Coordinates of C-alpha atoms in Angstrom, one line a residue:
M15 CA 94.8 164.5 46.4
P16 CA 91.6 163.5 44.7
P17 CA 88.4 163.5 46.8
R18 CA 87.9 159.8 46.9
P19 CA 91.3 158.9 48.3
R20 CA 91.0 161.7 50.9
M21 CA 87.7 160.3 52.0
L22 CA 89.2 156.8 52.2
A23 CA 92.2 157.9 54.2
A24 CA 90.0 159.8 56.7
A25 CA 87.7 157.0 57.0
V26 CA 90.6 154.5 57.8
V27 CA 91.9 156.7 60.4
A28 CA 88.5 157.3 61.9
A29 CA 87.9 153.6 61.8
L30 CA 90.9 152.9 64.1
A31 CA 89.3 155.0 66.9
L32 CA 87.5 153.1 69.7
G33 CA 84.6 155.5 69.5
A34 CA 83.4 158.9 68.3
Q35 CA 82.4 162.0 70.0
A36 CA 81.4 165.1 68.1
V37 CA 82.1 168.2 70.0
P38 CA 80.9 171.8 69.3
A39 CA 83.4 174.6 68.6
A40 CA 84.6 176.2 71.7
A41 CA 84.1 179.9 72.3
A42 CA 86.8 182.2 71.0
D43 CA 89.6 183.4 73.2
G44 CA 88.8 186.1 75.6
P45 CA 91.2 189.1 76.3
A46 CA 94.6 188.3 77.4
G47 CA 94.8 187.4 81.0
D48 CA 91.1 186.8 81.3
S49 CA 91.4 183.1 81.1
A50 CA 94.1 180.5 81.5
T51 CA 92.7 178.5 78.5
T52 CA 93.7 178.9 74.9
T53 CA 91.9 177.9 71.7
S54 CA 93.4 175.8 68.9
R55 CA 91.2 175.4 65.7
G56 CA 87.9 175.9 67.7
V57 CA 88.9 173.6 70.6
E58 CA 89.5 175.0 74.1
I59 CA 92.6 173.7 75.6
P60 CA 92.1 173.3 79.3
A61 CA 94.1 175.5 81.6
F62 CA 95.8 172.2 82.9
Y63 CA 97.9 172.2 79.8
T64 CA 99.6 175.6 80.4
P65 CA 102.9 174.9 82.1
P66 CA 103.9 176.9 85.2
S67 CA 106.7 179.5 84.9
E68 CA 109.0 177.4 87.0
L69 CA 109.7 173.7 86.7
P70 CA 111.0 171.2 89.3
G71 CA 114.6 170.0 88.9
A72 CA 114.3 166.3 88.7
D73 CA 113.2 164.6 85.5
G74 CA 109.8 162.8 85.8
T75 CA 108.7 164.9 88.8
L76 CA 104.9 165.4 88.8
I77 CA 104.0 169.0 88.3
R78 CA 100.2 168.6 88.6
H79 CA 97.5 165.9 88.0
E80 CA 93.7 165.7 87.9
P81 CA 91.0 163.1 87.3
L82 CA 90.6 162.4 83.6
P83 CA 87.2 161.1 82.4
L84 CA 87.5 158.3 79.8
A85 CA 85.1 158.6 76.9
L86 CA 84.5 154.8 76.8
S87 CA 84.0 153.9 80.4
L88 CA 81.5 151.5 82.2
P89 CA 80.6 151.4 85.9
G90 CA 82.1 148.5 87.9
I91 CA 81.7 147.2 91.3
D92 CA 85.3 148.2 92.3
G93 CA 85.4 151.3 90.1
P94 CA 84.9 152.3 86.4
L95 CA 85.9 149.9 83.6
P96 CA 88.5 149.4 82.0
G97 CA 90.1 151.7 84.5
R98 CA 90.5 155.0 86.4
A99 CA 92.4 157.8 84.4
T100 CA 94.5 160.6 85.7
R101 CA 95.7 163.6 83.6
L102 CA 99.4 164.3 84.3
M103 CA 102.0 167.1 83.7
Y104 CA 105.5 166.2 84.5
K105 CA 109.1 167.6 84.0
S106 CA 111.3 166.4 81.3
T107 CA 114.5 167.6 79.6
D108 CA 114.6 168.5 75.8
A109 CA 117.2 167.8 73.2
N110 CA 118.9 171.1 74.1
G111 CA 119.2 170.1 77.7
E112 CA 116.4 172.6 78.8
A113 CA 113.7 171.9 81.2
V114 CA 110.3 171.3 79.6
A115 CA 106.7 170.4 80.9
V116 CA 105.2 167.4 79.3
T117 CA 101.6 166.1 79.7
G118 CA 100.0 162.7 79.5
A119 CA 97.7 160.2 81.3
Y120 CA 98.0 157.4 83.5
I121 CA 95.3 154.8 83.7
E122 CA 94.9 152.3 86.6
P123 CA 93.2 149.2 85.2
A124 CA 90.3 147.7 86.9
A125 CA 91.3 144.0 85.7
K126 CA 93.7 142.1 87.8
W127 CA 97.1 141.4 86.7
R128 CA 97.5 137.7 86.3
G129 CA 101.0 137.4 85.3
D130 CA 104.1 136.9 87.6
G131 CA 105.2 139.6 89.9
P132 CA 103.5 143.0 90.8
R133 CA 101.2 144.9 88.3
P134 CA 103.5 146.0 85.4
L135 CA 103.5 149.4 83.7
V136 CA 103.6 150.1 79.9
A137 CA 104.5 153.6 78.5
V138 CA 102.5 153.9 75.3
A139 CA 104.1 156.3 72.8
P140 CA 101.4 157.5 70.4
G141 CA 101.7 157.3 66.6
T142 CA 101.4 160.6 64.6
M143 CA 98.6 162.7 66.1
G144 CA 99.6 166.0 64.6
Q145 CA 101.0 169.3 65.9
G146 CA 98.0 171.2 67.2
D147 CA 97.5 171.0 70.9
Q148 CA 94.1 169.6 70.6
C149 CA 95.6 166.5 69.0
A150 CA 97.2 165.4 72.3
A151 CA 96.7 161.7 73.0
S152 CA 95.6 162.5 76.7
M153 CA 92.8 164.6 75.3
A154 CA 91.9 162.0 72.9
L155 CA 91.2 159.5 75.8
E156 CA 88.4 161.9 76.7
H157 CA 87.3 162.8 73.1
P158 CA 88.3 159.8 70.7
L159 CA 87.0 161.8 67.8
R160 CA 86.8 165.7 67.6
L161 CA 84.8 167.0 64.6
N162 CA 83.9 170.6 64.8
G163 CA 84.2 171.8 61.3
Q164 CA 87.7 173.3 62.1
T165 CA 89.7 170.2 63.1
V166 CA 89.4 166.4 62.9
S167 CA 91.3 164.7 65.7
V168 CA 91.3 160.9 66.0
G169 CA 92.4 159.0 69.1
Y170 CA 93.3 155.7 67.3
E171 CA 95.8 154.9 70.0
D172 CA 92.9 154.3 72.5
L173 CA 92.7 150.8 71.0
S174 CA 96.2 149.7 72.2
V175 CA 95.7 151.4 75.6
Y176 CA 92.4 149.7 76.3
R177 CA 93.8 146.2 75.2
L178 CA 96.7 146.5 77.7
L179 CA 94.3 147.7 80.4
L180 CA 92.2 144.5 79.8
R181 CA 95.1 142.4 80.6
G182 CA 95.7 144.1 83.8
V183 CA 98.6 146.2 82.8
A184 CA 98.7 149.9 83.9
V185 CA 99.4 152.3 81.2
V186 CA 101.0 155.7 81.1
V187 CA 100.6 157.7 77.9
T188 CA 102.9 160.5 76.8
D189 CA 101.7 163.6 74.9
Y190 CA 105.4 164.3 73.8
V191 CA 107.2 167.6 74.1
G192 CA 105.0 170.4 73.0
L193 CA 101.9 168.5 72.1
G194 CA 99.0 169.6 74.3
T195 CA 101.3 172.0 76.4
T196 CA 100.6 175.4 75.2
D197 CA 104.1 177.1 75.7
R198 CA 105.9 175.6 72.7
L199 CA 105.5 173.7 69.4
H200 CA 105.5 170.0 69.3
T201 CA 108.9 168.6 68.2
Y202 CA 107.7 165.9 66.0
V203 CA 109.8 162.9 65.5
N204 CA 112.7 164.3 67.5
R205 CA 114.6 161.5 68.8
V206 CA 115.8 162.8 72.0
D207 CA 112.7 164.7 73.0
G208 CA 110.5 161.5 72.2
A209 CA 112.7 159.3 74.2
H210 CA 112.9 161.5 77.3
A211 CA 109.2 162.1 77.3
V212 CA 108.6 158.4 77.3
L213 CA 111.0 157.5 80.0
D214 CA 110.0 160.5 82.2
A215 CA 106.3 159.3 81.8
V216 CA 107.2 156.1 83.6
R217 CA 108.8 158.0 86.4
A218 CA 105.8 160.2 86.8
A219 CA 103.4 157.4 86.9
R220 CA 105.4 155.5 89.5
S221 CA 105.3 158.6 91.8
L222 CA 101.5 159.0 91.6
D223 CA 100.0 158.2 95.0
S224 CA 96.8 156.6 93.5
A225 CA 98.9 154.3 91.3
S226 CA 99.4 150.6 92.1
V227 CA 102.7 150.5 90.2
T228 CA 106.0 151.1 92.1
S229 CA 109.7 151.0 91.4
E230 CA 109.4 147.1 91.6
S231 CA 106.9 146.9 88.7
R232 CA 108.3 145.6 85.3
V233 CA 108.2 148.3 82.7
G234 CA 107.4 147.9 79.0
L235 CA 107.4 150.4 76.1
F236 CA 104.8 150.2 73.2
G237 CA 104.8 152.4 70.2
Y238 CA 104.0 152.3 66.5
S239 CA 105.1 154.9 63.7
Q240 CA 106.0 158.0 65.5
G241 CA 105.6 156.0 68.7
G242 CA 107.8 153.3 67.3
G243 CA 110.6 155.8 66.9
A244 CA 110.1 157.2 70.4
T245 CA 110.3 153.7 72.1
A246 CA 113.2 152.7 69.9
A247 CA 115.1 155.8 71.0
A248 CA 114.0 155.4 74.5
A249 CA 115.4 151.9 74.6
E250 CA 118.7 153.3 73.4
L251 CA 118.9 156.1 75.7
Q252 CA 117.6 154.5 78.8
P253 CA 121.0 153.3 80.2
S254 CA 122.3 156.9 80.1
Y255 CA 119.2 159.0 80.8
A256 CA 117.0 156.8 83.0
P257 CA 119.1 154.0 84.7
D258 CA 116.3 153.8 87.4
V259 CA 113.9 152.7 84.7
Q260 CA 114.7 149.2 83.9
L261 CA 113.0 147.8 80.7
A262 CA 111.5 144.3 80.6
G263 CA 110.6 144.8 76.9
T264 CA 110.2 147.4 74.0
Y265 CA 108.0 147.2 71.0
A266 CA 108.9 149.5 68.2
G267 CA 106.6 149.1 65.2
A268 CA 107.2 150.8 62.0
P269 CA 109.9 153.1 63.6
P270 CA 111.1 156.0 61.5
A271 CA 114.8 155.3 62.2
D272 CA 116.1 157.2 59.3
L273 CA 114.5 160.5 58.8
T274 CA 116.2 161.1 55.5
E275 CA 114.5 158.1 53.9
V276 CA 111.2 158.8 55.7
T277 CA 111.2 162.4 54.4
E278 CA 111.5 161.4 50.8
A279 CA 108.7 158.7 51.2
I280 CA 106.2 160.9 52.7
D281 CA 106.6 163.7 50.2
G282 CA 103.7 163.6 47.9
S283 CA 101.9 160.9 49.9
D284 CA 98.6 160.9 51.7
L285 CA 100.4 162.2 54.8
A286 CA 102.7 164.8 53.1
G287 CA 101.6 167.3 55.8
A288 CA 103.9 165.5 58.3
L289 CA 106.9 167.1 56.3
G290 CA 105.6 170.4 57.7
W291 CA 105.4 168.9 61.3
S292 CA 109.0 167.7 61.0
L293 CA 110.3 171.1 59.7
N294 CA 108.5 173.0 62.4
G295 CA 109.8 170.8 65.1
F296 CA 113.4 170.9 63.8
L297 CA 113.4 174.7 63.5
Q298 CA 112.3 175.0 67.1
T299 CA 114.9 172.5 68.2
E300 CA 117.8 174.1 66.2
P301 CA 117.3 177.7 65.3
A302 CA 120.4 177.6 63.5
L303 CA 118.6 176.0 60.6
R304 CA 116.3 178.9 60.2
P305 CA 118.6 180.8 57.7
I306 CA 118.6 177.6 55.5
A307 CA 114.8 177.5 55.7
D308 CA 114.5 181.2 54.9
R309 CA 116.7 180.7 51.8
Y310 CA 114.6 177.8 50.4
I311 CA 111.1 178.0 51.7
N312 CA 108.7 180.4 49.6
E313 CA 105.6 182.2 50.8
A314 CA 103.3 179.2 50.1
G315 CA 105.6 177.0 52.1
Q316 CA 105.7 179.4 54.9
E317 CA 102.0 179.5 55.0
A318 CA 101.7 175.7 54.9
L319 CA 104.0 175.4 57.8
K320 CA 102.0 177.8 59.9
D321 CA 98.7 176.1 58.9
L322 CA 100.0 172.7 59.7
S323 CA 101.4 173.8 63.2
T324 CA 97.8 173.7 64.6
M325 CA 96.6 170.6 62.5
C326 CA 95.8 167.1 63.6
V327 CA 96.4 164.1 61.3
G328 CA 92.9 164.2 60.0
D329 CA 93.2 167.9 59.0
A330 CA 96.5 167.2 57.2
L331 CA 95.0 164.3 55.2
F332 CA 92.2 166.6 54.0
G333 CA 94.3 169.8 53.5
Y334 CA 97.7 168.5 52.3
G335 CA 97.3 164.9 51.3
G336 CA 99.1 164.2 48.0
D337 CA 100.9 167.6 48.0
S338 CA 104.5 167.9 46.9
S339 CA 107.2 169.9 48.7
T340 CA 108.4 171.3 45.3
D341 CA 105.6 173.7 45.7
W342 CA 107.0 175.0 49.0
T343 CA 110.5 175.9 47.7
K344 CA 111.7 178.9 45.8
T345 CA 113.8 176.7 43.6
G346 CA 111.2 174.1 42.9
Q347 CA 113.4 171.5 44.6
S348 CA 111.9 168.9 46.9
I349 CA 112.8 169.0 50.6
S350 CA 114.9 165.9 49.9
D351 CA 116.7 167.7 47.3
V352 CA 117.5 170.5 49.7
I353 CA 118.8 168.0 52.2
R354 CA 121.2 166.6 49.7
A355 CA 122.4 170.3 48.9
E356 CA 122.9 171.2 52.5
P357 CA 125.5 169.5 54.7
V358 CA 124.2 171.1 57.8
L359 CA 120.8 169.5 57.2
Q360 CA 122.6 166.0 56.6
T361 CA 124.4 166.3 59.8
F362 CA 121.3 167.3 61.7
L363 CA 119.2 164.3 60.3
A364 CA 122.2 161.9 60.9
E365 CA 122.0 162.8 64.5
Q366 CA 118.4 161.8 64.6
R367 CA 119.2 158.4 63.2
I368 CA 118.2 155.5 65.6
G369 CA 120.3 152.3 65.6
S370 CA 123.7 153.8 66.7
L371 CA 123.4 152.6 70.3
K372 CA 122.5 149.1 71.8
P373 CA 119.1 149.2 73.2
A374 CA 118.3 148.1 76.8
G375 CA 116.5 144.9 77.3
P376 CA 114.7 142.8 74.7
V377 CA 113.3 144.6 71.7
R378 CA 110.7 143.7 69.1
V379 CA 110.9 145.5 65.8
A380 CA 107.8 145.0 63.5
T381 CA 107.5 146.5 60.0
G382 CA 105.0 146.0 57.1
T383 CA 106.9 144.6 54.1
S384 CA 104.7 146.8 51.9
D385 CA 105.0 150.0 54.1
D386 CA 106.1 152.7 51.7
L387 CA 105.1 155.6 54.0
V388 CA 107.5 154.8 56.8
P389 CA 109.7 152.7 54.6
H390 CA 110.1 149.0 55.3
G391 CA 113.9 149.0 54.3
Q392 CA 114.9 151.5 56.9
A393 CA 113.0 149.8 59.7
R394 CA 114.5 146.5 58.9
R395 CA 117.9 148.2 59.0
L396 CA 117.2 149.3 62.5
A397 CA 116.8 145.6 63.5
V398 CA 120.1 144.7 61.6
D399 CA 122.0 147.6 63.3
W400 CA 120.8 146.4 66.7
C401 CA 121.6 142.8 66.0
G402 CA 125.1 143.9 65.1
K403 CA 125.5 145.5 68.6
G404 CA 124.6 142.3 70.2
A405 CA 121.1 143.4 71.2
Q406 CA 118.3 140.8 71.9
V407 CA 116.1 141.5 68.9
T408 CA 112.8 139.9 67.6
Y409 CA 112.4 141.0 64.1
V410 CA 108.8 140.6 62.7
P411 CA 108.0 141.3 59.1
V412 CA 104.4 141.8 58.6
L413 CA 103.5 140.1 55.2
L414 CA 100.6 142.1 53.8
P415 CA 100.0 143.0 50.0
G416 CA 100.5 146.6 49.0
V417 CA 97.2 148.2 48.1
G418 CA 98.3 151.4 46.2
S419 CA 97.7 153.7 49.3
G420 CA 100.7 154.7 51.4
L421 CA 98.3 155.3 54.4
L422 CA 96.8 151.9 54.1
N423 CA 100.0 150.2 53.7
H424 CA 101.3 151.9 56.9
F425 CA 98.3 151.4 59.1
A426 CA 97.3 147.8 58.1
P427 CA 100.3 146.3 59.8
L428 CA 99.5 148.2 63.0
L429 CA 96.1 146.4 63.2
A430 CA 97.4 143.1 61.9
D431 CA 100.2 142.8 64.3
Q432 CA 98.9 144.7 67.4
G433 CA 97.6 141.6 69.3
N434 CA 100.8 139.7 68.7
A435 CA 102.8 142.7 69.9
I436 CA 100.9 143.1 73.0
S437 CA 101.2 139.3 73.7
W438 CA 104.8 139.5 73.3
L439 CA 105.2 142.5 75.6
T440 CA 103.0 141.0 78.3
D441 CA 105.1 137.9 78.3
R442 CA 108.2 140.0 79.0
L443 CA 106.3 141.8 81.8
S444 CA 105.5 138.4 83.3
G445 CA 109.3 137.6 83.3
E446 CA 109.2 135.0 80.6
P447 CA 112.4 134.8 78.6
T448 CA 112.7 135.4 74.9
G449 CA 115.3 134.6 72.4
S450 CA 116.6 136.5 69.4
N451 CA 116.2 135.8 65.7
C452 CA 119.1 137.9 64.7
W453 CA 120.6 134.8 63.2
S454 CA 117.7 134.7 60.6
M455 CA 118.2 138.3 59.3
P456 CA 119.9 137.4 56.1
V457 CA 116.9 135.5 54.9
Q458 CA 114.2 137.8 56.4
P459 CA 112.3 140.1 54.0

């Protein structure tokens, strides 16, 4: 990737953050057993993020919590503005049915809820943050921008969190399985892991003594990009996995519903490094795929996967933006070519497809018509699939011109539509009914 696009890409991502905080590199790890902390690319991961050896049985059970200082906070008469944050660790279940610890954050807003009913709760599923533990969204609330010469971590999701808090909506943010927690690798874009982490975050927040939300509070889900996939999957799996978490509304922006198409689109793009995060996560979830990876991935590819496993989105933009996966294979094939040649991979990705189940409650699917990073067509198809199952779908095509950069084409709709998405969701949290525009899909772009 030429220097100018790389600088532009990094600047765009940085501009999405609410603020910036440069941090010095942390000290190197001490001898094993001397400290409960670990270090990832010069950033010390607090001991809080190391899960205990034994986990509770019930999903959503709080394992531990502690105060979380928000980087952007002002003193107020009744407490800090925009709210008081708590770091969380809670129990969830991964795609293999195994118990797993997940971290996140709950923020109790200072603003009053002026809608109907008790204060509602929104679970925010972050967009792509990376795969290094230092990239976790809960840490980004404390450090919106980490820039230490070894990593560039940007907390761009802070914007949506603060906008919700200002409306008096309580927010819980999930870090997803393996992001932040030091016991395993983040299972990037895994449908089941993402959905379970989102739904269990709601359960954890409702059990927090200091939280004003209860089981009577209406619940909404909010996510864009990776987060849009996680909230979409959560809406599908809620009836079977979390029947106690009734959903008033779900926003799924730019959801990567079909990973086969998304894989082909991001190859060679500004965010080509996301291919490595996907492969790393899939290999952790399904070790049976390892022989296929060993057969195709060359030494350069193996080094890239290892390197990317500790990177944040900013690092990947600088380090792998514009790269082609053909450089990672022994045969010179792209990862998409390998998928087409291997039925086992096709089956695995088909199981990751979102849209095969009817979602719970009303859903709003938004996608930029010029988005060629998380392709518009497959996101639109998700809305069509859900409409075909009788779901209550509001489909929103975000009409913006393409600008020649996949990253800009993908992130511009996030900013252009975010206010409308939050308004739609807060209306659902107030109990206002919504219709469906499924009838218009044949003429929608």
